[in-house]
Amino acid sequence: MKTVPHVNDLLPHEAPMILIDDMIDVGEKHIHCRVTSKESNLFFDQEIKAIPGWVGIELMAQTIAAWSGYHAWHEGGEPPVGFLLGSRRYNTDTSLFPAGQVLDIHADHMMESNGMAVFACRIEHDGVELATAQLNAFVPPKEKLEQMMNRDTQ
């Protein structure tokens, strides 16, 4: 049995942009990641001693990216580059995630077509739901990504 890589190796990001700490569980249609709100987080606000609540969308997006990276790894590939196309109904009961707060981020794969996918996401603390959203993401085929990346050089 293969040992699952750390979440850092499943994301197409580099520090300091990696915002999630650990992958707790992953399956065919779901993923559960965790992060502790702390000063080392790129978006941690020293004045309020917290991560602003709007960063929750990026935590959800990185959880989705970890899901995608896990499945690519499982098939012997590299973490793909994906794009957050948008979110629907980002609802939150908090304006910030205070220092020390442990956040559980869940994403459930709802549907996919031609590289475009929809995920139902939520953030919880101690089992209490703090934020929810539906995120739309796109992972282009490698050829299309190369076209997009080389557009400026032509």
JSON list of N, CA, C and O in Angstrom, two decimals, residues 74-134:
[
{"chain": "A", "resi": 74, "resn": "HIS", "atom": "N", "xyz": [-2.82, 9.35, -7.07]},
{"chain": "A", "resi": 74, "resn": "HIS", "atom": "CA", "xyz": [-3.28, 7.97, -7.04]},
{"chain": "A", "resi": 74, "resn": "HIS", "atom": "C", "xyz": [-3.15, 7.32, -8.41]},
{"chain": "A", "resi": 74, "resn": "HIS", "atom": "O", "xyz": [-2.91, 6.11, -8.52]},
{"chain": "A", "resi": 75, "resn": "GLU", "atom": "N", "xyz": [-3.26, 8.11, -9.47]},
{"chain": "A", "resi": 75, "resn": "GLU", "atom": "CA", "xyz": [-3.14, 7.60, -10.84]},
{"chain": "A", "resi": 75, "resn": "GLU", "atom": "C", "xyz": [-1.72, 7.76, -11.37]},
{"chain": "A", "resi": 75, "resn": "GLU", "atom": "O", "xyz": [-1.47, 7.55, -12.57]},
{"chain": "A", "resi": 76, "resn": "GLY", "atom": "N", "xyz": [-0.77, 8.18, -10.52]},
{"chain": "A", "resi": 76, "resn": "GLY", "atom": "CA", "xyz": [0.62, 8.30, -10.92]},
{"chain": "A", "resi": 76, "resn": "GLY", "atom": "C", "xyz": [1.00, 9.63, -11.54]},
{"chain": "A", "resi": 76, "resn": "GLY", "atom": "O", "xyz": [2.09, 9.77, -12.09]},
{"chain": "A", "resi": 77, "resn": "GLY", "atom": "N", "xyz": [0.13, 10.63, -11.42]},
{"chain": "A", "resi": 77, "resn": "GLY", "atom": "CA", "xyz": [0.41, 11.93, -12.01]},
{"chain": "A", "resi": 77, "resn": "GLY", "atom": "C", "xyz": [0.80, 12.99, -11.00]},
{"chain": "A", "resi": 77, "resn": "GLY", "atom": "O", "xyz": [0.91, 12.72, -9.80]},
{"chain": "A", "resi": 78, "resn": "GLU", "atom": "N", "xyz": [0.99, 14.19, -11.50]},
{"chain": "A", "resi": 78, "resn": "GLU", "atom": "CA", "xyz": [1.34, 15.35, -10.69]},
{"chain": "A", "resi": 78, "resn": "GLU", "atom": "C", "xyz": [0.07, 16.13, -10.34]},
{"chain": "A", "resi": 78, "resn": "GLU", "atom": "O", "xyz": [-0.93, 16.04, -11.07]},
{"chain": "A", "resi": 79, "resn": "PRO", "atom": "N", "xyz": [0.10, 16.94, -9.28]},
{"chain": "A", "resi": 79, "resn": "PRO", "atom": "CA", "xyz": [-1.06, 17.77, -8.96]},
{"chain": "A", "resi": 79, "resn": "PRO", "atom": "C", "xyz": [-1.37, 18.72, -10.12]},
{"chain": "A", "resi": 79, "resn": "PRO", "atom": "O", "xyz": [-0.49, 19.44, -10.57]},
{"chain": "A", "resi": 80, "resn": "PRO", "atom": "N", "xyz": [-2.59, 18.70, -10.61]},
{"chain": "A", "resi": 80, "resn": "PRO", "atom": "CA", "xyz": [-2.92, 19.57, -11.74]},
{"chain": "A", "resi": 80, "resn": "PRO", "atom": "C", "xyz": [-3.15, 21.01, -11.31]},
{"chain": "A", "resi": 80, "resn": "PRO", "atom": "O", "xyz": [-3.50, 21.28, -10.16]},
{"chain": "A", "resi": 81, "resn": "VAL", "atom": "N", "xyz": [-2.94, 21.92, -12.23]},
{"chain": "A", "resi": 81, "resn": "VAL", "atom": "CA", "xyz": [-3.27, 23.33, -12.00]},
{"chain": "A", "resi": 81, "resn": "VAL", "atom": "C", "xyz": [-4.75, 23.48, -12.30]},
{"chain": "A", "resi": 81, "resn": "VAL", "atom": "O", "xyz": [-5.23, 23.06, -13.36]},
{"chain": "A", "resi": 82, "resn": "GLY", "atom": "N", "xyz": [-5.46, 24.07, -11.36]},
{"chain": "A", "resi": 82, "resn": "GLY", "atom": "CA", "xyz": [-6.90, 24.30, -11.55]},
{"chain": "A", "resi": 82, "resn": "GLY", "atom": "C", "xyz": [-7.23, 25.74, -11.26]},
{"chain": "A", "resi": 82, "resn": "GLY", "atom": "O", "xyz": [-6.40, 26.50, -10.74]},
{"chain": "A", "resi": 83, "resn": "PHE", "atom": "N", "xyz": [-8.42, 26.12, -11.61]},
{"chain": "A", "resi": 83, "resn": "PHE", "atom": "CA", "xyz": [-8.87, 27.50, -11.45]},
{"chain": "A", "resi": 83, "resn": "PHE", "atom": "C", "xyz": [-10.21, 27.53, -10.72]},
{"chain": "A", "resi": 83, "resn": "PHE", "atom": "O", "xyz": [-11.12, 26.77, -11.06]},
{"chain": "A", "resi": 84, "resn": "LEU", "atom": "N", "xyz": [-10.29, 28.39, -9.74]},
{"chain": "A", "resi": 84, "resn": "LEU", "atom": "CA", "xyz": [-11.57, 28.64, -9.07]},
{"chain": "A", "resi": 84, "resn": "LEU", "atom": "C", "xyz": [-12.36, 29.58, -9.98]},
{"chain": "A", "resi": 84, "resn": "LEU", "atom": "O", "xyz": [-11.94, 30.72, -10.22]},
{"chain": "A", "resi": 85, "resn": "LEU", "atom": "N", "xyz": [-13.46, 29.10, -10.50]},
{"chain": "A", "resi": 85, "resn": "LEU", "atom": "CA", "xyz": [-14.26, 29.91, -11.41]},
{"chain": "A", "resi": 85, "resn": "LEU", "atom": "C", "xyz": [-15.24, 30.81, -10.67]},
{"chain": "A", "resi": 85, "resn": "LEU", "atom": "O", "xyz": [-15.60, 31.87, -11.16]},
{"chain": "A", "resi": 86, "resn": "GLY", "atom": "N", "xyz": [-15.65, 30.37, -9.51]},
{"chain": "A", "resi": 86, "resn": "GLY", "atom": "CA", "xyz": [-16.58, 31.18, -8.75]},
{"chain": "A", "resi": 86, "resn": "GLY", "atom": "C", "xyz": [-17.18, 30.41, -7.60]},
{"chain": "A", "resi": 86, "resn": "GLY", "atom": "O", "xyz": [-16.95, 29.22, -7.43]},
{"chain": "A", "resi": 87, "resn": "SER", "atom": "N", "xyz": [-17.94, 31.14, -6.81]},
{"chain": "A", "resi": 87, "resn": "SER", "atom": "CA", "xyz": [-18.62, 30.52, -5.68]},
{"chain": "A", "resi": 87, "resn": "SER", "atom": "C", "xyz": [-20.07, 30.97, -5.67]},
{"chain": "A", "resi": 87, "resn": "SER", "atom": "O", "xyz": [-20.40, 32.06, -6.16]},
{"chain": "A", "resi": 88, "resn": "ARG", "atom": "N", "xyz": [-20.88, 30.14, -5.11]},
{"chain": "A", "resi": 88, "resn": "ARG", "atom": "CA", "xyz": [-22.30, 30.47, -4.95]},
{"chain": "A", "resi": 88, "resn": "ARG", "atom": "C", "xyz": [-22.63, 30.37, -3.47]},
{"chain": "A", "resi": 88, "resn": "ARG", "atom": "O", "xyz": [-22.20, 29.44, -2.80]},
{"chain": "A", "resi": 89, "resn": "ARG", "atom": "N", "xyz": [-23.33, 31.35, -3.03]},
{"chain": "A", "resi": 89, "resn": "ARG", "atom": "CA", "xyz": [-23.88, 31.34, -1.67]},
{"chain": "A", "resi": 89, "resn": "ARG", "atom": "C", "xyz": [-22.82, 31.08, -0.60]},
{"chain": "A", "resi": 89, "resn": "ARG", "atom": "O", "xyz": [-22.95, 30.17, 0.21]},
{"chain": "A", "resi": 90, "resn": "TYR", "atom": "N", "xyz": [-21.75, 31.89, -0.58]},
{"chain": "A", "resi": 90, "resn": "TYR", "atom": "CA", "xyz": [-20.81, 31.78, 0.53]},
{"chain": "A", "resi": 90, "resn": "TYR", "atom": "C", "xyz": [-21.50, 32.39, 1.74]},
{"chain": "A", "resi": 90, "resn": "TYR", "atom": "O", "xyz": [-21.69, 33.59, 1.83]},
{"chain": "A", "resi": 91, "resn": "ASN", "atom": "N", "xyz": [-21.91, 31.54, 2.64]},
{"chain": "A", "resi": 91, "resn": "ASN", "atom": "CA", "xyz": [-22.59, 31.96, 3.86]},
{"chain": "A", "resi": 91, "resn": "ASN", "atom": "C", "xyz": [-21.69, 31.66, 5.04]},
{"chain": "A", "resi": 91, "resn": "ASN", "atom": "O", "xyz": [-21.15, 30.56, 5.14]},
{"chain": "A", "resi": 92, "resn": "THR", "atom": "N", "xyz": [-21.56, 32.64, 5.92]},
{"chain": "A", "resi": 92, "resn": "THR", "atom": "CA", "xyz": [-20.74, 32.42, 7.10]},
{"chain": "A", "resi": 92, "resn": "THR", "atom": "C", "xyz": [-21.38, 33.06, 8.32]},
{"chain": "A", "resi": 92, "resn": "THR", "atom": "O", "xyz": [-22.05, 34.10, 8.20]},
{"chain": "A", "resi": 93, "resn": "ASP", "atom": "N", "xyz": [-21.20, 32.43, 9.45]},
{"chain": "A", "resi": 93, "resn": "ASP", "atom": "CA", "xyz": [-21.70, 32.95, 10.72]},
{"chain": "A", "resi": 93, "resn": "ASP", "atom": "C", "xyz": [-20.61, 33.67, 11.49]},
{"chain": "A", "resi": 93, "resn": "ASP", "atom": "O", "xyz": [-20.80, 34.02, 12.65]},
{"chain": "A", "resi": 94, "resn": "THR", "atom": "N", "xyz": [-19.45, 33.86, 10.84]},
{"chain": "A", "resi": 94, "resn": "THR", "atom": "CA", "xyz": [-18.33, 34.50, 11.52]},
{"chain": "A", "resi": 94, "resn": "THR", "atom": "C", "xyz": [-17.60, 35.43, 10.55]},
{"chain": "A", "resi": 94, "resn": "THR", "atom": "O", "xyz": [-17.53, 35.15, 9.37]},
{"chain": "A", "resi": 95, "resn": "SER", "atom": "N", "xyz": [-17.06, 36.50, 11.08]},
{"chain": "A", "resi": 95, "resn": "SER", "atom": "CA", "xyz": [-16.29, 37.41, 10.24]},
{"chain": "A", "resi": 95, "resn": "SER", "atom": "C", "xyz": [-14.79, 37.11, 10.34]},
{"chain": "A", "resi": 95, "resn": "SER", "atom": "O", "xyz": [-13.99, 37.70, 9.62]},
{"chain": "A", "resi": 96, "resn": "LEU", "atom": "N", "xyz": [-14.43, 36.19, 11.26]},
{"chain": "A", "resi": 96, "resn": "LEU", "atom": "CA", "xyz": [-13.01, 35.87, 11.42]},
{"chain": "A", "resi": 96, "resn": "LEU", "atom": "C", "xyz": [-12.85, 34.50, 12.06]},
{"chain": "A", "resi": 96, "resn": "LEU", "atom": "O", "xyz": [-13.75, 33.95, 12.67]},
{"chain": "A", "resi": 97, "resn": "PHE", "atom": "N", "xyz": [-11.63, 33.96, 11.86]},
{"chain": "A", "resi": 97, "resn": "PHE", "atom": "CA", "xyz": [-11.24, 32.69, 12.45]},
{"chain": "A", "resi": 97, "resn": "PHE", "atom": "C", "xyz": [-10.12, 33.01, 13.44]},
{"chain": "A", "resi": 97, "resn": "PHE", "atom": "O", "xyz": [-8.96, 33.22, 13.04]},
{"chain": "A", "resi": 98, "resn": "PRO", "atom": "N", "xyz": [-10.43, 33.12, 14.74]},
{"chain": "A", "resi": 98, "resn": "PRO", "atom": "CA", "xyz": [-9.46, 33.56, 15.75]},
{"chain": "A", "resi": 98, "resn": "PRO", "atom": "C", "xyz": [-8.24, 32.65, 15.87]},
{"chain": "A", "resi": 98, "resn": "PRO", "atom": "O", "xyz": [-8.31, 31.45, 15.57]},
{"chain": "A", "resi": 99, "resn": "ALA", "atom": "N", "xyz": [-7.13, 33.22, 16.31]},
{"chain": "A", "resi": 99, "resn": "ALA", "atom": "CA", "xyz": [-5.89, 32.47, 16.53]},
{"chain": "A", "resi": 99, "resn": "ALA", "atom": "C", "xyz": [-6.17, 31.25, 17.39]},
{"chain": "A", "resi": 99, "resn": "ALA", "atom": "O", "xyz": [-6.90, 31.33, 18.39]},
{"chain": "A", "resi": 100, "resn": "GLY", "atom": "N", "xyz": [-5.63, 30.13, 16.99]},
{"chain": "A", "resi": 100, "resn": "GLY", "atom": "CA", "xyz": [-5.79, 28.89, 17.73]},
{"chain": "A", "resi": 100, "resn": "GLY", "atom": "C", "xyz": [-7.00, 28.07, 17.35]},
{"chain": "A", "resi": 100, "resn": "GLY", "atom": "O", "xyz": [-7.11, 26.90, 17.75]},
{"chain": "A", "resi": 101, "resn": "GLN", "atom": "N", "xyz": [-7.92, 28.63, 16.60]},
{"chain": "A", "resi": 101, "resn": "GLN", "atom": "CA", "xyz": [-9.13, 27.91, 16.22]},
{"chain": "A", "resi": 101, "resn": "GLN", "atom": "C", "xyz": [-8.79, 26.84, 15.18]},
{"chain": "A", "resi": 101, "resn": "GLN", "atom": "O", "xyz": [-8.15, 27.12, 14.17]},
{"chain": "A", "resi": 102, "resn": "VAL", "atom": "N", "xyz": [-9.21, 25.61, 15.43]},
{"chain": "A", "resi": 102, "resn": "VAL", "atom": "CA", "xyz": [-8.99, 24.50, 14.50]},
{"chain": "A", "resi": 102, "resn": "VAL", "atom": "C", "xyz": [-10.20, 24.41, 13.58]},
{"chain": "A", "resi": 102, "resn": "VAL", "atom": "O", "xyz": [-11.34, 24.29, 14.05]},
{"chain": "A", "resi": 103, "resn": "LEU", "atom": "N", "xyz": [-9.92, 24.50, 12.28]},
{"chain": "A", "resi": 103, "resn": "LEU", "atom": "CA", "xyz": [-10.99, 24.49, 11.28]},
{"chain": "A", "resi": 103, "resn": "LEU", "atom": "C", "xyz": [-10.95, 23.19, 10.49]},
{"chain": "A", "resi": 103, "resn": "LEU", "atom": "O", "xyz": [-9.89, 22.80, 9.99]},
{"chain": "A", "resi": 104, "resn": "ASP", "atom": "N", "xyz": [-12.09, 22.54, 10.37]},
{"chain": "A", "resi": 104, "resn": "ASP", "atom": "CA", "xyz": [-12.24, 21.35, 9.54]},
{"chain": "A", "resi": 104, "resn": "ASP", "atom": "C", "xyz": [-12.94, 21.79, 8.26]},
{"chain": "A", "resi": 104, "resn": "ASP", "atom": "O", "xyz": [-14.05, 22.35, 8.32]},
{"chain": "A", "resi": 105, "resn": "ILE", "atom": "N", "xyz": [-12.28, 21.56, 7.12]},
{"chain": "A", "resi": 105, "resn": "ILE", "atom": "CA", "xyz": [-12.83, 21.97, 5.84]},
{"chain": "A", "resi": 105, "resn": "ILE", "atom": "C", "xyz": [-13.23, 20.71, 5.09]},
{"chain": "A", "resi": 105, "resn": "ILE", "atom": "O", "xyz": [-12.42, 19.79, 4.90]},
{"chain": "A", "resi": 106, "resn": "HIS", "atom": "N", "xyz": [-14.48, 20.67, 4.66]},
{"chain": "A", "resi": 106, "resn": "HIS", "atom": "CA", "xyz": [-15.02, 19.52, 3.94]},
{"chain": "A", "resi": 106, "resn": "HIS", "atom": "C", "xyz": [-15.45, 19.96, 2.55]},
{"chain": "A", "resi": 106, "resn": "HIS", "atom": "O", "xyz": [-16.02, 21.05, 2.39]},
{"chain": "A", "resi": 107, "resn": "ALA", "atom": "N", "xyz": [-15.20, 19.10, 1.55]},
{"chain": "A", "resi": 107, "resn": "ALA", "atom": "CA", "xyz": [-15.67, 19.35, 0.19]},
{"chain": "A", "resi": 107, "resn": "ALA", "atom": "C", "xyz": [-16.23, 18.06, -0.36]},
{"chain": "A", "resi": 107, "resn": "ALA", "atom": "O", "xyz": [-15.60, 17.00, -0.24]},
{"chain": "A", "resi": 108, "resn": "ASP", "atom": "N", "xyz": [-17.41, 18.15, -0.94]},
{"chain": "A", "resi": 108, "resn": "ASP", "atom": "CA", "xyz": [-18.06, 16.99, -1.55]},
{"chain": "A", "resi": 108, "resn": "ASP", "atom": "C", "xyz": [-18.24, 17.26, -3.04]},
{"chain": "A", "resi": 108, "resn": "ASP", "atom": "O", "xyz": [-18.84, 18.28, -3.43]},
{"chain": "A", "resi": 109, "resn": "HIS", "atom": "N", "xyz": [-17.69, 16.37, -3.86]},
{"chain": "A", "resi": 109, "resn": "HIS", "atom": "CA", "xyz": [-17.76, 16.48, -5.31]},
{"chain": "A", "resi": 109, "resn": "HIS", "atom": "C", "xyz": [-19.19, 16.20, -5.75]},
{"chain": "A", "resi": 109, "resn": "HIS", "atom": "O", "xyz": [-19.71, 15.11, -5.52]},
{"chain": "A", "resi": 110, "resn": "MET", "atom": "N", "xyz": [-19.81, 17.18, -6.38]},
{"chain": "A", "resi": 110, "resn": "MET", "atom": "CA", "xyz": [-21.22, 17.05, -6.77]},
{"chain": "A", "resi": 110, "resn": "MET", "atom": "C", "xyz": [-21.39, 16.60, -8.22]},
{"chain": "A", "resi": 110, "resn": "MET", "atom": "O", "xyz": [-22.22, 15.76, -8.52]},
{"chain": "A", "resi": 111, "resn": "MET", "atom": "N", "xyz": [-20.62, 17.23, -9.13]},
{"chain": "A", "resi": 111, "resn": "MET", "atom": "CA", "xyz": [-20.72, 16.88, -10.54]},
{"chain": "A", "resi": 111, "resn": "MET", "atom": "C", "xyz": [-19.50, 17.37, -11.28]},
{"chain": "A", "resi": 111, "resn": "MET", "atom": "O", "xyz": [-18.77, 18.25, -10.79]},
{"chain": "A", "resi": 112, "resn": "GLU", "atom": "N", "xyz": [-19.27, 16.81, -12.47]},
{"chain": "A", "resi": 112, "resn": "GLU", "atom": "CA", "xyz": [-18.13, 17.20, -13.29]},
{"chain": "A", "resi": 112, "resn": "GLU", "atom": "C", "xyz": [-18.45, 16.97, -14.76]},
{"chain": "A", "resi": 112, "resn": "GLU", "atom": "O", "xyz": [-19.10, 15.99, -15.11]},
{"chain": "A", "resi": 113, "resn": "SER", "atom": "N", "xyz": [-17.98, 17.89, -15.60]},
{"chain": "A", "resi": 113, "resn": "SER", "atom": "CA", "xyz": [-18.16, 17.77, -17.04]},
{"chain": "A", "resi": 113, "resn": "SER", "atom": "C", "xyz": [-17.06, 18.55, -17.75]},
{"chain": "A", "resi": 113, "resn": "SER", "atom": "O", "xyz": [-16.91, 19.75, -17.51]},
{"chain": "A", "resi": 114, "resn": "ASN", "atom": "N", "xyz": [-16.31, 17.88, -18.60]},
{"chain": "A", "resi": 114, "resn": "ASN", "atom": "CA", "xyz": [-15.26, 18.52, -19.40]},
{"chain": "A", "resi": 114, "resn": "ASN", "atom": "C", "xyz": [-14.29, 19.34, -18.56]},
{"chain": "A", "resi": 114, "resn": "ASN", "atom": "O", "xyz": [-13.92, 20.45, -18.94]},
{"chain": "A", "resi": 115, "resn": "GLY", "atom": "N", "xyz": [-13.89, 18.81, -17.42]},
{"chain": "A", "resi": 115, "resn": "GLY", "atom": "CA", "xyz": [-12.92, 19.49, -16.57]},
{"chain": "A", "resi": 115, "resn": "GLY", "atom": "C", "xyz": [-13.51, 20.51, -15.62]},
{"chain": "A", "resi": 115, "resn": "GLY", "atom": "O", "xyz": [-12.82, 21.05, -14.76]},
{"chain": "A", "resi": 116, "resn": "MET", "atom": "N", "xyz": [-14.79, 20.82, -15.75]},
{"chain": "A", "resi": 116, "resn": "MET", "atom": "CA", "xyz": [-15.46, 21.75, -14.85]},
{"chain": "A", "resi": 116, "resn": "MET", "atom": "C", "xyz": [-16.18, 20.93, -13.78]},
{"chain": "A", "resi": 116, "resn": "MET", "atom": "O", "xyz": [-16.86, 19.96, -14.09]},
{"chain": "A", "resi": 117, "resn": "ALA", "atom": "N", "xyz": [-16.01, 21.34, -12.52]},
{"chain": "A", "resi": 117, "resn": "ALA", "atom": "CA", "xyz": [-16.58, 20.57, -11.42]},
{"chain": "A", "resi": 117, "resn": "ALA", "atom": "C", "xyz": [-17.26, 21.50, -10.41]},
{"chain": "A", "resi": 117, "resn": "ALA", "atom": "O", "xyz": [-16.92, 22.67, -10.30]},
{"chain": "A", "resi": 118, "resn": "VAL", "atom": "N", "xyz": [-18.21, 20.93, -9.70]},
{"chain": "A", "resi": 118, "resn": "VAL", "atom": "CA", "xyz": [-18.94, 21.64, -8.65]},
{"chain": "A", "resi": 118, "resn": "VAL", "atom": "C", "xyz": [-18.76, 20.88, -7.35]},
{"chain": "A", "resi": 118, "resn": "VAL", "atom": "O", "xyz": [-18.90, 19.65, -7.31]},
{"chain": "A", "resi": 119, "resn": "PHE", "atom": "N", "xyz": [-18.44, 21.62, -6.29]},
{"chain": "A", "resi": 119, "resn": "PHE", "atom": "CA", "xyz": [-18.23, 21.05, -4.97]},
{"chain": "A", "resi": 119, "resn": "PHE", "atom": "C", "xyz": [-19.10, 21.78, -3.95]},
{"chain": "A", "resi": 119, "resn": "PHE", "atom": "O", "xyz": [-19.19, 23.00, -3.98]},
{"chain": "A", "resi": 120, "resn": "ALA", "atom": "N", "xyz": [-19.70, 21.02, -3.04]},
{"chain": "A", "resi": 120, "resn": "ALA", "atom": "CA", "xyz": [-20.39, 21.59, -1.89]},
{"chain": "A", "resi": 120, "resn": "ALA", "atom": "C", "xyz": [-19.38, 21.58, -0.75]},
{"chain": "A", "resi": 120, "resn": "ALA", "atom": "O", "xyz": [-18.79, 20.54, -0.43]},
{"chain": "A", "resi": 121, "resn": "CYS", "atom": "N", "xyz": [-19.13, 22.76, -0.16]},
{"chain": "A", "resi": 121, "resn": "CYS", "atom": "CA", "xyz": [-18.08, 22.89, 0.86]},
{"chain": "A", "resi": 121, "resn": "CYS", "atom": "C", "xyz": [-18.63, 23.45, 2.16]},
{"chain": "A", "resi": 121, "resn": "CYS", "atom": "O", "xyz": [-19.62, 24.18, 2.16]},
{"chain": "A", "resi": 122, "resn": "ARG", "atom": "N", "xyz": [-17.92, 23.12, 3.24]},
{"chain": "A", "resi": 122, "resn": "ARG", "atom": "CA", "xyz": [-18.28, 23.69, 4.53]},
{"chain": "A", "resi": 122, "resn": "ARG", "atom": "C", "xyz": [-17.04, 23.75, 5.42]},
{"chain": "A", "resi": 122, "resn": "ARG", "atom": "O", "xyz": [-16.12, 22.94, 5.27]},
{"chain": "A", "resi": 123, "resn": "ILE", "atom": "N", "xyz": [-17.05, 24.70, 6.34]},
{"chain": "A", "resi": 123, "resn": "ILE", "atom": "CA", "xyz": [-16.00, 24.83, 7.34]},
{"chain": "A", "resi": 123, "resn": "ILE", "atom": "C", "xyz": [-16.67, 24.67, 8.69]},
{"chain": "A", "resi": 123, "resn": "ILE", "atom": "O", "xyz": [-17.70, 25.31, 8.96]},
{"chain": "A", "resi": 124, "resn": "GLU", "atom": "N", "xyz": [-16.06, 23.84, 9.55]},
{"chain": "A", "resi": 124, "resn": "GLU", "atom": "CA", "xyz": [-16.59, 23.59, 10.88]},
{"chain": "A", "resi": 124, "resn": "GLU", "atom": "C", "xyz": [-15.51, 23.81, 11.93]},
{"chain": "A", "resi": 124, "resn": "GLU", "atom": "O", "xyz": [-14.32, 23.68, 11.64]},
{"chain": "A", "resi": 125, "resn": "HIS", "atom": "N", "xyz": [-15.95, 24.13, 13.13]},
{"chain": "A", "resi": 125, "resn": "HIS", "atom": "CA", "xyz": [-15.08, 24.17, 14.30]},
{"chain": "A", "resi": 125, "resn": "HIS", "atom": "C", "xyz": [-15.79, 23.43, 15.42]},
{"chain": "A", "resi": 125, "resn": "HIS", "atom": "O", "xyz": [-16.93, 23.76, 15.78]},
{"chain": "A", "resi": 126, "resn": "ASP", "atom": "N", "xyz": [-15.14, 22.39, 15.93]},
{"chain": "A", "resi": 126, "resn": "ASP", "atom": "CA", "xyz": [-15.74, 21.53, 16.98]},
{"chain": "A", "resi": 126, "resn": "ASP", "atom": "C", "xyz": [-17.13, 21.04, 16.58]},
{"chain": "A", "resi": 126, "resn": "ASP", "atom": "O", "xyz": [-18.04, 21.01, 17.40]},
{"chain": "A", "resi": 127, "resn": "GLY", "atom": "N", "xyz": [-17.30, 20.70, 15.29]},
{"chain": "A", "resi": 127, "resn": "GLY", "atom": "CA", "xyz": [-18.56, 20.16, 14.81]},
{"chain": "A", "resi": 127, "resn": "GLY", "atom": "C", "xyz": [-19.63, 21.20, 14.52]},
{"chain": "A", "resi": 127, "resn": "GLY", "atom": "O", "xyz": [-20.72, 20.85, 14.08]},
{"chain": "A", "resi": 128, "resn": "VAL", "atom": "N", "xyz": [-19.33, 22.49, 14.77]},
{"chain": "A", "resi": 128, "resn": "VAL", "atom": "CA", "xyz": [-20.29, 23.55, 14.50]},
{"chain": "A", "resi": 128, "resn": "VAL", "atom": "C", "xyz": [-19.95, 24.17, 13.14]},
{"chain": "A", "resi": 128, "resn": "VAL", "atom": "O", "xyz": [-18.83, 24.60, 12.90]},
{"chain": "A", "resi": 129, "resn": "GLU", "atom": "N", "xyz": [-20.94, 24.22, 12.28]},
{"chain": "A", "resi": 129, "resn": "GLU", "atom": "CA", "xyz": [-20.74, 24.78, 10.94]},
{"chain": "A", "resi": 129, "resn": "GLU", "atom": "C", "xyz": [-20.56, 26.29, 11.01]},
{"chain": "A", "resi": 129, "resn": "GLU", "atom": "O", "xyz": [-21.39, 27.00, 11.58]},
{"chain": "A", "resi": 130, "resn": "LEU", "atom": "N", "xyz": [-19.45, 26.77, 10.44]},
{"chain": "A", "resi": 130, "resn": "LEU", "atom": "CA", "xyz": [-19.14, 28.20, 10.43]},
{"chain": "A", "resi": 130, "resn": "LEU", "atom": "C", "xyz": [-19.37, 28.85, 9.07]},
{"chain": "A", "resi": 130, "resn": "LEU", "atom": "O", "xyz": [-19.66, 30.04, 9.00]},
{"chain": "A", "resi": 131, "resn": "ALA", "atom": "N", "xyz": [-19.17, 28.08, 7.99]},
{"chain": "A", "resi": 131, "resn": "ALA", "atom": "CA", "xyz": [-19.30, 28.64, 6.65]},
{"chain": "A", "resi": 131, "resn": "ALA", "atom": "C", "xyz": [-19.65, 27.54, 5.66]},
{"chain": "A", "resi": 131, "resn": "ALA", "atom": "O", "xyz": [-19.25, 26.38, 5.84]},
{"chain": "A", "resi": 132, "resn": "THR", "atom": "N", "xyz": [-20.40, 27.91, 4.63]},
{"chain": "A", "resi": 132, "resn": "THR", "atom": "CA", "xyz": [-20.75, 26.98, 3.56]},
{"chain": "A", "resi": 132, "resn": "THR", "atom": "C", "xyz": [-20.66, 27.72, 2.23]},
{"chain": "A", "resi": 132, "resn": "THR", "atom": "O", "xyz": [-20.79, 28.95, 2.16]},
{"chain": "A", "resi": 133, "resn": "ALA", "atom": "N", "xyz": [-20.44, 26.96, 1.17]},
{"chain": "A", "resi": 133, "resn": "ALA", "atom": "CA", "xyz": [-20.43, 27.52, -0.18]},
{"chain": "A", "resi": 133, "resn": "ALA", "atom": "C", "xyz": [-20.48, 26.38, -1.18]},
{"chain": "A", "resi": 133, "resn": "ALA", "atom": "O", "xyz": [-20.15, 25.24, -0.88]},
{"chain": "A", "resi": 134, "resn": "GLN", "atom": "N", "xyz": [-20.87, 26.76, -2.38]},
{"chain": "A", "resi": 134, "resn": "GLN", "atom": "CA", "xyz": [-20.74, 25.87, -3.53]},
{"chain": "A", "resi": 134, "resn": "GLN", "atom": "C", "xyz": [-19.68, 26.48, -4.41]},
{"chain": "A", "resi": 134, "resn": "GLN", "atom": "O", "xyz": [-19.80, 27.64, -4.81]}
]
